[in-house]
mmCIF file of C-alpha atoms and ligand atoms in Angstrom:
data_model
loop_
_atom_site.group_PDB
_atom_site.id
_atom_site.type_symbol
_atom_site.label_atom_id
_atom_site.label_comp_id
_atom_site.label_asym_id
_atom_site.label_seq_id
_atom_site.Cartn_x
_atom_site.Cartn_y
_atom_site.Cartn_z
ATOM 1 C CA VAL L 1 5.206 1.207 30.920
ATOM 2 C CA LYS L 2 3.981 1.844 27.405
ATOM 3 C CA SER L 3 6.120 1.194 24.339
ATOM 4 C CA THR L 4 5.363 2.957 21.092
ATOM 5 C CA GLY L 5 6.005 2.584 17.375
ATOM 6 C CA SER L 6 4.935 4.291 14.172
ATOM 7 C CA ALA L 7 5.066 3.589 10.438
ATOM 8 C CA ARG L 8 3.995 5.256 7.219
ATOM 9 C CA GLY L 9 1.388 4.512 4.624
ATOM 10 C CA LYS L 10 2.333 4.164 0.968
ATOM 11 C CA ILE L 11 1.204 4.559 -2.584
ATOM 12 C CA ILE L 12 2.067 2.034 -5.274
ATOM 13 C CA LEU L 13 3.067 4.148 -8.273
ATOM 14 C CA LEU L 14 3.162 1.192 -10.664
ATOM 15 C CA GLY L 15 3.190 -2.595 -10.509
ATOM 16 C CA GLU L 16 0.569 -3.646 -7.918
ATOM 17 C CA HIS L 17 -0.797 -7.181 -8.333
ATOM 18 C CA ALA L 18 1.966 -7.998 -10.830
ATOM 19 C CA VAL L 19 4.347 -7.689 -7.845
ATOM 20 C CA VAL L 20 2.658 -10.757 -6.310
ATOM 21 C CA TYR L 21 4.051 -12.727 -9.315
ATOM 22 C CA GLY L 22 7.579 -11.362 -9.121
ATOM 23 C CA VAL L 23 7.315 -8.232 -11.304
ATOM 24 C CA PRO L 24 9.028 -5.153 -9.772
ATOM 25 C CA ALA L 25 6.806 -2.454 -8.292
ATOM 26 C CA LEU L 26 7.537 1.210 -7.630
ATOM 27 C CA VAL L 27 6.242 2.290 -4.247
ATOM 28 C CA ALA L 28 6.527 5.515 -2.245
ATOM 29 C CA GLY L 29 6.052 6.214 1.448
ATOM 30 C CA ILE L 30 3.620 9.044 2.226
ATOM 31 C CA ASP L 31 3.622 11.335 5.229
ATOM 32 C CA ARG L 32 0.529 9.815 6.797
ATOM 33 C CA GLU L 33 1.126 7.266 9.456
ATOM 34 C CA ALA L 34 -0.096 4.687 11.920
ATOM 35 C CA ARG L 35 0.915 4.801 15.587
ATOM 36 C CA ALA L 36 0.847 1.991 18.120
ATOM 37 C CA SER L 37 1.281 1.996 21.855
ATOM 38 C CA VAL L 38 1.439 -1.249 23.786
ATOM 39 C CA GLN L 39 1.766 -2.401 27.399
ATOM 40 C CA ARG L 40 1.449 -5.642 29.327
ATOM 41 C CA ALA L 41 -2.012 -6.309 30.735
ATOM 42 C CA SER L 42 -4.013 -9.050 32.453
ATOM 43 C CA SER L 43 -6.095 -9.629 29.313
ATOM 44 C CA THR L 44 -5.668 -8.513 25.684
ATOM 45 C CA SER L 45 -7.581 -5.473 24.464
ATOM 46 C CA ILE L 46 -7.289 -3.251 21.383
ATOM 47 C CA LEU L 47 -8.379 0.346 20.996
ATOM 48 C CA LEU L 48 -8.557 1.764 17.457
ATOM 49 C CA ALA L 49 -8.884 5.558 17.384
ATOM 50 C CA GLY L 50 -10.027 5.384 21.003
ATOM 51 C CA GLN L 51 -12.731 2.757 20.346
ATOM 52 C CA PRO L 52 -12.460 -0.719 21.908
ATOM 53 C CA LEU L 53 -12.645 -3.488 19.285
ATOM 54 C CA GLU L 54 -14.922 -6.528 19.547
ATOM 55 C CA ALA L 55 -13.148 -9.771 20.464
ATOM 56 C CA ASN L 56 -13.847 -11.284 17.015
ATOM 57 C CA ASP L 57 -12.054 -8.463 15.154
ATOM 58 C CA ALA L 58 -9.254 -9.765 12.907
ATOM 59 C CA LEU L 59 -6.860 -7.304 14.545
ATOM 60 C CA PHE L 60 -6.790 -9.619 17.610
ATOM 61 C CA GLU L 61 -5.547 -12.483 15.465
ATOM 62 C CA ALA L 62 -3.003 -10.162 13.809
ATOM 63 C CA LEU L 63 -1.740 -8.991 17.205
ATOM 64 C CA SER L 64 -1.477 -12.541 18.476
ATOM 65 C CA GLN L 65 0.522 -13.610 15.369
ATOM 66 C CA ALA L 66 2.904 -10.683 15.758
ATOM 67 C CA SER L 67 3.341 -10.817 19.554
ATOM 68 C CA ASP L 68 3.965 -14.603 19.563
ATOM 69 C CA LEU L 69 7.291 -13.898 17.836
ATOM 70 C CA TYR L 70 8.300 -11.869 20.878
ATOM 71 C CA GLY L 71 6.855 -14.343 23.373
ATOM 72 C CA LEU L 72 4.723 -11.636 24.960
ATOM 73 C CA GLY L 73 1.582 -12.476 26.950
ATOM 74 C CA PRO L 74 -1.665 -10.464 27.109
ATOM 75 C CA LEU L 75 -1.338 -6.874 25.921
ATOM 76 C CA GLU L 76 -3.208 -3.640 25.805
ATOM 77 C CA LEU L 77 -2.759 -2.152 22.311
ATOM 78 C CA GLU L 78 -3.790 1.349 21.269
ATOM 79 C CA LEU L 79 -3.788 2.236 17.574
ATOM 80 C CA GLU L 80 -4.153 5.532 15.754
ATOM 81 C CA LEU L 81 -4.369 5.889 11.989
ATOM 82 C CA ASP L 82 -4.036 9.001 9.775
ATOM 83 C CA LEU L 83 -4.936 6.964 6.666
ATOM 84 C CA PRO L 84 -8.243 5.702 5.313
ATOM 85 C CA SER L 85 -8.191 1.899 5.616
ATOM 86 C CA GLY L 86 -9.097 -0.521 2.830
ATOM 87 C CA SER L 87 -8.116 2.065 0.228
ATOM 88 C CA GLY L 88 -4.827 0.665 -1.041
ATOM 89 C CA LEU L 89 -2.811 3.177 0.964
ATOM 90 C CA GLY L 90 -1.112 0.574 3.129
ATOM 91 C CA ALA L 91 -3.095 1.140 6.313
ATOM 92 C CA SER L 92 -2.935 -2.462 7.504
ATOM 93 C CA ALA L 93 0.819 -2.743 6.866
ATOM 94 C CA ALA L 94 1.439 0.611 8.593
ATOM 95 C CA LEU L 95 -0.534 -0.609 11.614
ATOM 96 C CA GLY L 96 1.395 -3.896 11.515
ATOM 97 C CA VAL L 97 4.821 -2.258 11.365
ATOM 98 C CA ALA L 98 3.881 0.332 14.014
ATOM 99 C CA THR L 99 2.683 -2.480 16.292
ATOM 100 C CA ALA L 100 5.735 -4.660 15.570
ATOM 101 C CA ARG L 101 7.994 -1.724 16.466
ATOM 102 C CA ALA L 102 6.109 -1.146 19.721
ATOM 103 C CA LEU L 103 6.319 -4.876 20.543
ATOM 104 C CA ALA L 104 10.041 -4.872 19.759
ATOM 105 C CA HIS L 105 10.551 -2.041 22.253
ATOM 106 C CA LEU L 106 8.488 -3.807 24.894
ATOM 107 C CA ALA L 107 10.450 -7.043 24.435
ATOM 108 C CA ASP L 108 13.741 -5.130 24.049
ATOM 109 C CA ARG L 109 14.491 -6.967 20.791
ATOM 110 C CA LEU L 110 14.970 -4.250 18.241
ATOM 111 C CA ASP L 111 16.409 -6.163 15.290
ATOM 112 C CA GLU L 112 14.768 -5.253 11.977
ATOM 113 C CA ALA L 113 14.524 -8.878 10.809
ATOM 114 C CA THR L 114 12.151 -9.822 13.648
ATOM 115 C CA ILE L 115 10.146 -6.610 13.205
ATOM 116 C CA TRP L 116 9.735 -7.547 9.532
ATOM 117 C CA ARG L 117 8.633 -11.102 10.402
ATOM 118 C CA ALA L 118 6.161 -9.835 13.014
ATOM 119 C CA ALA L 119 4.721 -7.241 10.611
ATOM 120 C CA MET L 120 4.419 -9.860 7.835
ATOM 121 C CA ALA L 121 2.681 -12.291 10.236
ATOM 122 C CA TRP L 122 0.223 -9.462 10.985
ATOM 123 C CA GLU L 123 -0.229 -8.680 7.272
ATOM 124 C CA ARG L 124 -0.891 -12.328 6.384
ATOM 125 C CA VAL L 125 -4.031 -12.270 8.548
ATOM 126 C CA PHE L 126 -5.526 -9.676 6.191
ATOM 127 C CA HIS L 127 -3.803 -10.382 2.883
ATOM 128 C CA LYS L 128 -3.230 -14.182 2.866
ATOM 129 C CA ASN L 129 -0.480 -13.987 0.199
ATOM 130 C CA PRO L 130 1.150 -10.563 0.638
ATOM 131 C CA SER L 131 4.038 -9.739 -1.673
ATOM 132 C CA GLY L 132 5.604 -7.716 1.150
ATOM 133 C CA VAL L 133 5.534 -4.465 -0.832
ATOM 134 C CA ASP L 134 3.325 -2.682 1.747
ATOM 135 C CA THR L 135 5.343 -3.869 4.734
ATOM 136 C CA THR L 136 8.609 -2.891 3.042
ATOM 137 C CA ALA L 137 7.299 0.586 2.201
ATOM 138 C CA ALA L 138 6.002 1.041 5.762
ATOM 139 C CA MET L 139 9.374 0.041 7.221
ATOM 140 C CA ARG L 140 11.616 1.900 4.805
ATOM 141 C CA GLY L 141 9.737 4.932 3.500
ATOM 142 C CA GLY L 142 11.094 6.902 0.535
ATOM 143 C CA VAL L 143 10.657 5.765 -3.066
ATOM 144 C CA LEU L 144 11.574 2.133 -3.645
ATOM 145 C CA ARG L 145 11.777 -0.439 -6.392
ATOM 146 C CA TYR L 146 10.512 -3.625 -4.809
ATOM 147 C CA VAL L 147 10.806 -7.199 -6.032
ATOM 148 C CA ARG L 148 9.197 -9.916 -3.942
ATOM 149 C CA GLY L 149 11.739 -11.676 -1.733
ATOM 150 C CA GLU L 150 14.549 -9.182 -2.423
ATOM 151 C CA ASP L 151 15.927 -6.167 -0.600
ATOM 152 C CA PRO L 152 14.315 -3.023 -2.047
ATOM 153 C CA THR L 153 16.380 -0.552 -4.077
ATOM 154 C CA PRO L 154 15.902 3.149 -3.253
ATOM 155 C CA VAL L 155 15.008 5.310 -6.262
ATOM 156 C CA ARG L 156 16.578 8.761 -5.990
ATOM 157 C CA LEU L 157 14.416 11.556 -7.372
ATOM 158 C CA GLY L 158 16.097 14.652 -8.790
ATOM 159 C CA GLN L 159 13.317 16.701 -7.244
ATOM 160 C CA SER L 160 10.332 15.826 -5.087
ATOM 161 C CA LEU L 161 7.102 15.043 -6.938
ATOM 162 C CA GLU L 162 3.526 15.791 -5.981
ATOM 163 C CA ILE L 163 1.113 12.929 -6.495
ATOM 164 C CA SER L 164 -2.572 13.720 -6.053
ATOM 165 C CA VAL L 165 -4.473 11.040 -4.159
ATOM 166 C CA CYS L 166 -8.238 10.653 -3.975
ATOM 167 C CA VAL L 167 -10.288 8.092 -2.068
ATOM 168 C CA ALA L 168 -12.617 7.192 -4.911
ATOM 169 C CA GLY L 169 -14.311 3.966 -4.094
ATOM 170 C CA PRO L 170 -15.662 2.047 -1.165
ATOM 171 C CA PRO L 171 -13.062 0.058 0.813
ATOM 172 C CA ALA L 172 -12.081 -3.155 -0.990
ATOM 173 C CA PRO L 173 -10.698 -6.352 0.582
ATOM 174 C CA THR L 174 -7.165 -6.887 -0.759
ATOM 175 C CA ALA L 175 -7.230 -10.668 -0.229
ATOM 176 C CA ALA L 176 -10.353 -11.032 -2.403
ATOM 177 C CA MET L 177 -8.917 -8.845 -5.166
ATOM 178 C CA VAL L 178 -5.631 -10.790 -5.194
ATOM 179 C CA GLU L 179 -7.663 -14.006 -5.284
ATOM 180 C CA SER L 180 -9.734 -12.819 -8.271
ATOM 181 C CA VAL L 181 -6.548 -12.013 -10.199
ATOM 182 C CA ALA L 182 -5.231 -15.506 -9.369
ATOM 183 C CA ARG L 183 -8.414 -16.995 -10.896
ATOM 184 C CA LEU L 184 -7.894 -15.011 -14.120
ATOM 185 C CA ARG L 185 -4.369 -16.345 -14.269
ATOM 186 C CA ASP L 186 -5.597 -19.937 -13.907
ATOM 187 C CA ARG L 187 -8.156 -19.424 -16.650
ATOM 188 C CA ARG L 188 -5.923 -17.727 -19.215
ATOM 189 C CA PRO L 189 -2.276 -18.238 -18.246
ATOM 190 C CA GLU L 190 -0.826 -17.049 -21.565
ATOM 191 C CA ALA L 191 -2.708 -13.754 -21.685
ATOM 192 C CA PHE L 192 -1.867 -13.246 -18.031
ATOM 193 C CA THR L 193 1.861 -13.743 -18.604
ATOM 194 C CA LYS L 194 1.758 -11.222 -21.463
ATOM 195 C CA ASN L 195 0.151 -8.677 -19.152
ATOM 196 C CA LEU L 196 2.824 -9.285 -16.518
ATOM 197 C CA ALA L 197 5.559 -8.677 -19.093
ATOM 198 C CA ALA L 198 3.839 -5.474 -20.219
ATOM 199 C CA ILE L 199 3.591 -4.175 -16.644
ATOM 200 C CA ALA L 200 7.245 -5.063 -16.030
ATOM 201 C CA GLN L 201 8.146 -2.960 -19.082
ATOM 202 C CA LEU L 202 6.093 0.005 -17.824
ATOM 203 C CA VAL L 203 7.805 -0.168 -14.427
ATOM 204 C CA GLU L 204 11.206 -0.288 -16.142
ATOM 205 C CA ASN L 205 10.322 2.809 -18.194
ATOM 206 C CA ALA L 206 8.861 4.650 -15.202
ATOM 207 C CA GLU L 207 12.004 4.569 -13.091
ATOM 208 C CA PRO L 208 13.937 7.094 -15.211
ATOM 209 C CA THR L 209 10.866 9.372 -15.422
ATOM 210 C CA LEU L 210 10.800 9.485 -11.611
ATOM 211 C CA ARG L 211 14.490 10.290 -11.417
ATOM 212 C CA SER L 212 14.251 13.068 -13.999
ATOM 213 C CA GLY L 213 10.858 14.399 -12.851
ATOM 214 C CA ASP L 214 9.263 13.835 -16.270
ATOM 215 C CA GLU L 215 5.660 13.980 -15.064
ATOM 216 C CA ARG L 216 4.106 13.776 -18.529
ATOM 217 C CA SER L 217 5.806 10.474 -19.322
ATOM 218 C CA LEU L 218 5.097 9.145 -15.833
ATOM 219 C CA GLY L 219 1.435 10.021 -16.312
ATOM 220 C CA ARG L 220 1.293 8.178 -19.633
ATOM 221 C CA LEU L 221 2.855 5.099 -18.052
ATOM 222 C CA MET L 222 0.326 5.264 -15.218
ATOM 223 C CA ASP L 223 -2.536 5.403 -17.732
ATOM 224 C CA LEU L 224 -1.155 2.317 -19.476
ATOM 225 C CA ASN L 225 -0.667 0.475 -16.179
ATOM 226 C CA HIS L 226 -4.242 1.342 -15.274
ATOM 227 C CA MET L 227 -5.526 -0.097 -18.575
ATOM 228 C CA LEU L 228 -3.767 -3.385 -17.875
ATOM 229 C CA LEU L 229 -5.151 -3.455 -14.321
ATOM 230 C CA SER L 230 -8.652 -2.775 -15.572
ATOM 231 C CA SER L 231 -8.313 -5.698 -17.996
ATOM 232 C CA TRP L 232 -8.033 -7.724 -14.761
ATOM 233 C CA MET L 233 -11.395 -6.245 -13.688
ATOM 234 C CA LEU L 234 -9.861 -4.192 -10.907
ATOM 235 C CA SER L 235 -11.327 -0.838 -11.858
ATOM 236 C CA THR L 236 -14.781 0.406 -10.883
ATOM 237 C CA GLU L 237 -17.193 3.108 -12.009
ATOM 238 C CA GLU L 238 -16.090 5.261 -9.055
ATOM 239 C CA ILE L 239 -12.424 4.895 -9.997
ATOM 240 C CA GLU L 240 -13.132 5.769 -13.644
ATOM 241 C CA ALA L 241 -15.188 8.803 -12.564
ATOM 242 C CA ALA L 242 -12.315 10.063 -10.396
ATOM 243 C CA ARG L 243 -9.858 9.542 -13.276
ATOM 244 C CA GLU L 244 -12.133 11.438 -15.657
ATOM 245 C CA ILE L 245 -12.296 14.382 -13.233
ATOM 246 C CA ALA L 246 -8.501 14.379 -12.871
ATOM 247 C CA ARG L 247 -8.068 14.316 -16.652
ATOM 248 C CA GLY L 248 -10.478 17.236 -16.992
ATOM 249 C CA ALA L 249 -8.406 19.167 -14.448
ATOM 250 C CA GLY L 250 -5.194 18.706 -16.425
ATOM 251 C CA ALA L 251 -3.746 15.457 -15.077
ATOM 252 C CA PHE L 252 -1.067 13.852 -17.282
ATOM 253 C CA GLY L 253 -2.229 10.406 -16.179
ATOM 254 C CA SER L 254 -3.925 8.530 -13.386
ATOM 255 C CA LYS L 255 -4.509 5.047 -12.070
ATOM 256 C CA LEU L 256 -5.940 2.962 -9.289
ATOM 257 C CA THR L 257 -3.411 2.132 -6.571
ATOM 258 C CA GLY L 258 -3.163 -0.975 -4.421
ATOM 259 C CA SER L 259 -5.688 -3.736 -4.710
ATOM 260 C CA GLY L 260 -8.361 -1.864 -6.728
ATOM 261 C CA GLY L 261 -12.018 -2.853 -6.705
ATOM 262 C CA GLY L 262 -12.494 0.473 -4.946
ATOM 263 C CA GLY L 263 -10.055 2.472 -2.892
ATOM 264 C CA ALA L 264 -7.719 5.233 -3.977
ATOM 265 C CA VAL L 265 -6.759 6.803 -7.308
ATOM 266 C CA LEU L 266 -3.440 8.531 -8.048
ATOM 267 C CA ALA L 267 -2.942 11.337 -10.541
ATOM 268 C CA VAL L 268 0.198 13.103 -11.789
ATOM 269 C CA GLY L 269 -0.004 16.703 -12.955
ATOM 270 C CA PRO L 270 -0.885 20.104 -11.496
ATOM 271 C CA SER L 271 -2.078 19.127 -8.019
ATOM 272 C CA ALA L 272 -4.023 22.274 -7.058
ATOM 273 C CA PRO L 273 -6.633 22.089 -9.845
ATOM 274 C CA ILE L 274 -6.851 18.296 -9.598
ATOM 275 C CA LEU L 275 -7.532 18.443 -5.852
ATOM 276 C CA ASP L 276 -10.021 21.292 -6.288
ATOM 277 C CA ALA L 277 -11.923 19.295 -8.894
ATOM 278 C CA TRP L 278 -12.003 16.145 -6.752
ATOM 279 C CA ARG L 279 -13.100 18.070 -3.676
ATOM 280 C CA ALA L 280 -15.814 19.849 -5.642
ATOM 281 C CA ALA L 281 -17.078 16.379 -6.619
ATOM 282 C CA GLY L 282 -17.107 15.388 -2.940
ATOM 283 C CA TYR L 283 -14.032 13.140 -2.772
ATOM 284 C CA VAL L 284 -11.618 13.007 0.150
ATOM 285 C CA SER L 285 -8.269 13.859 -1.412
ATOM 286 C CA PHE L 286 -4.776 15.002 -0.543
ATOM 287 C CA VAL L 287 -1.339 15.573 -2.019
ATOM 288 C CA ALA L 288 1.422 13.085 -1.333
ATOM 289 C CA LYS L 289 4.872 14.614 -1.705
ATOM 290 C CA ILE L 290 7.260 11.830 -2.640
ATOM 291 C CA GLY L 291 11.020 11.763 -2.769
ATOM 292 C CA THR L 292 11.525 14.501 -0.185
HETATM 293 O O1 LIG A 301 -2.959 -3.369 0.405
HETATM 294 P P1 LIG A 301 -3.127 -2.797 -0.954
HETATM 295 O O2 LIG A 301 -4.525 -2.563 -1.357
HETATM 296 O O3 LIG A 301 -2.184 -1.676 -1.190
HETATM 297 O O4 LIG A 301 -2.637 -3.931 -1.985
HETATM 298 C C1 LIG A 301 -1.344 -4.453 -1.911
HETATM 299 C C2 LIG A 301 -0.746 -4.596 -3.263
HETATM 300 C C3 LIG A 301 -1.084 -5.853 -4.017
HETATM 301 O O5 LIG A 301 -0.106 -5.918 -5.039
HETATM 302 C C4 LIG A 301 -2.468 -5.774 -4.644
HETATM 303 C C5 LIG A 301 -1.009 -7.101 -3.153
HETATM 304 C C6 LIG A 301 0.387 -7.445 -2.671
HETATM 305 O O6 LIG A 301 0.487 -8.218 -1.701
HETATM 306 O O7 LIG A 301 1.373 -6.974 -3.245
#
């Protein structure tokens, strides 16, 4: 018998990277998901979007880390993904949570704490030092304020908000980006701490703008958060080009999301013209409705 699980991707509205060092982040689940289906087998195999993976693929290690917690032997795992991977949209965490849920069904151990541990063990294979923000968003959905090591707090929006999302850059490895930020911190600890405090302040100010639907203020805060992230060398020419296009189409603000160094860009403002402009420039883009 096959057991299945699914989980959503996410966008980090503000606070990525700083969240690794204990600053709160605002994160929202999006309605694009990962699905996993698992059954016992004589030897382990993984299919991603119908394609068998090579034995040296890191997903085998991730599966082994997660399934060990359930004491399961060899497995056949099938994965489907509605999200671009390596773009800061939480694809690896969504796959991890979807797989952990499928494993939990197979082992008939449905407690959330073990699902969380299994999904984090999976995530550690890709992210080395994950803050847990992606895994939390994949498990919980909705809009959340997340602090590393704490239960997330739901943020209730007065009305749903449309965030425009564009896949601007080439995929970027999160672990390497987190590592490069850690090196900056070692080199200039005082400047780094000041940046963390500034991001914490932006996150604090952004929460009420989400609740009241004040898109103009949210956009300004996103621009400021982006400036601080780019001072950590996380932006790229492709990201800046996508932001410029969004601004030209009437966006109130925009930023990279997730690890940066490539990947996705978020913009707040009138989504139809922003999406049209991105698509005309050849970018894959979509609208994420948050707080529904
Ligand atoms: O997986 P990504 O690209 O969404 O990045 C995760 C967010 C970071 O803050 C960069 C890392 C982390 O573990 O929180």
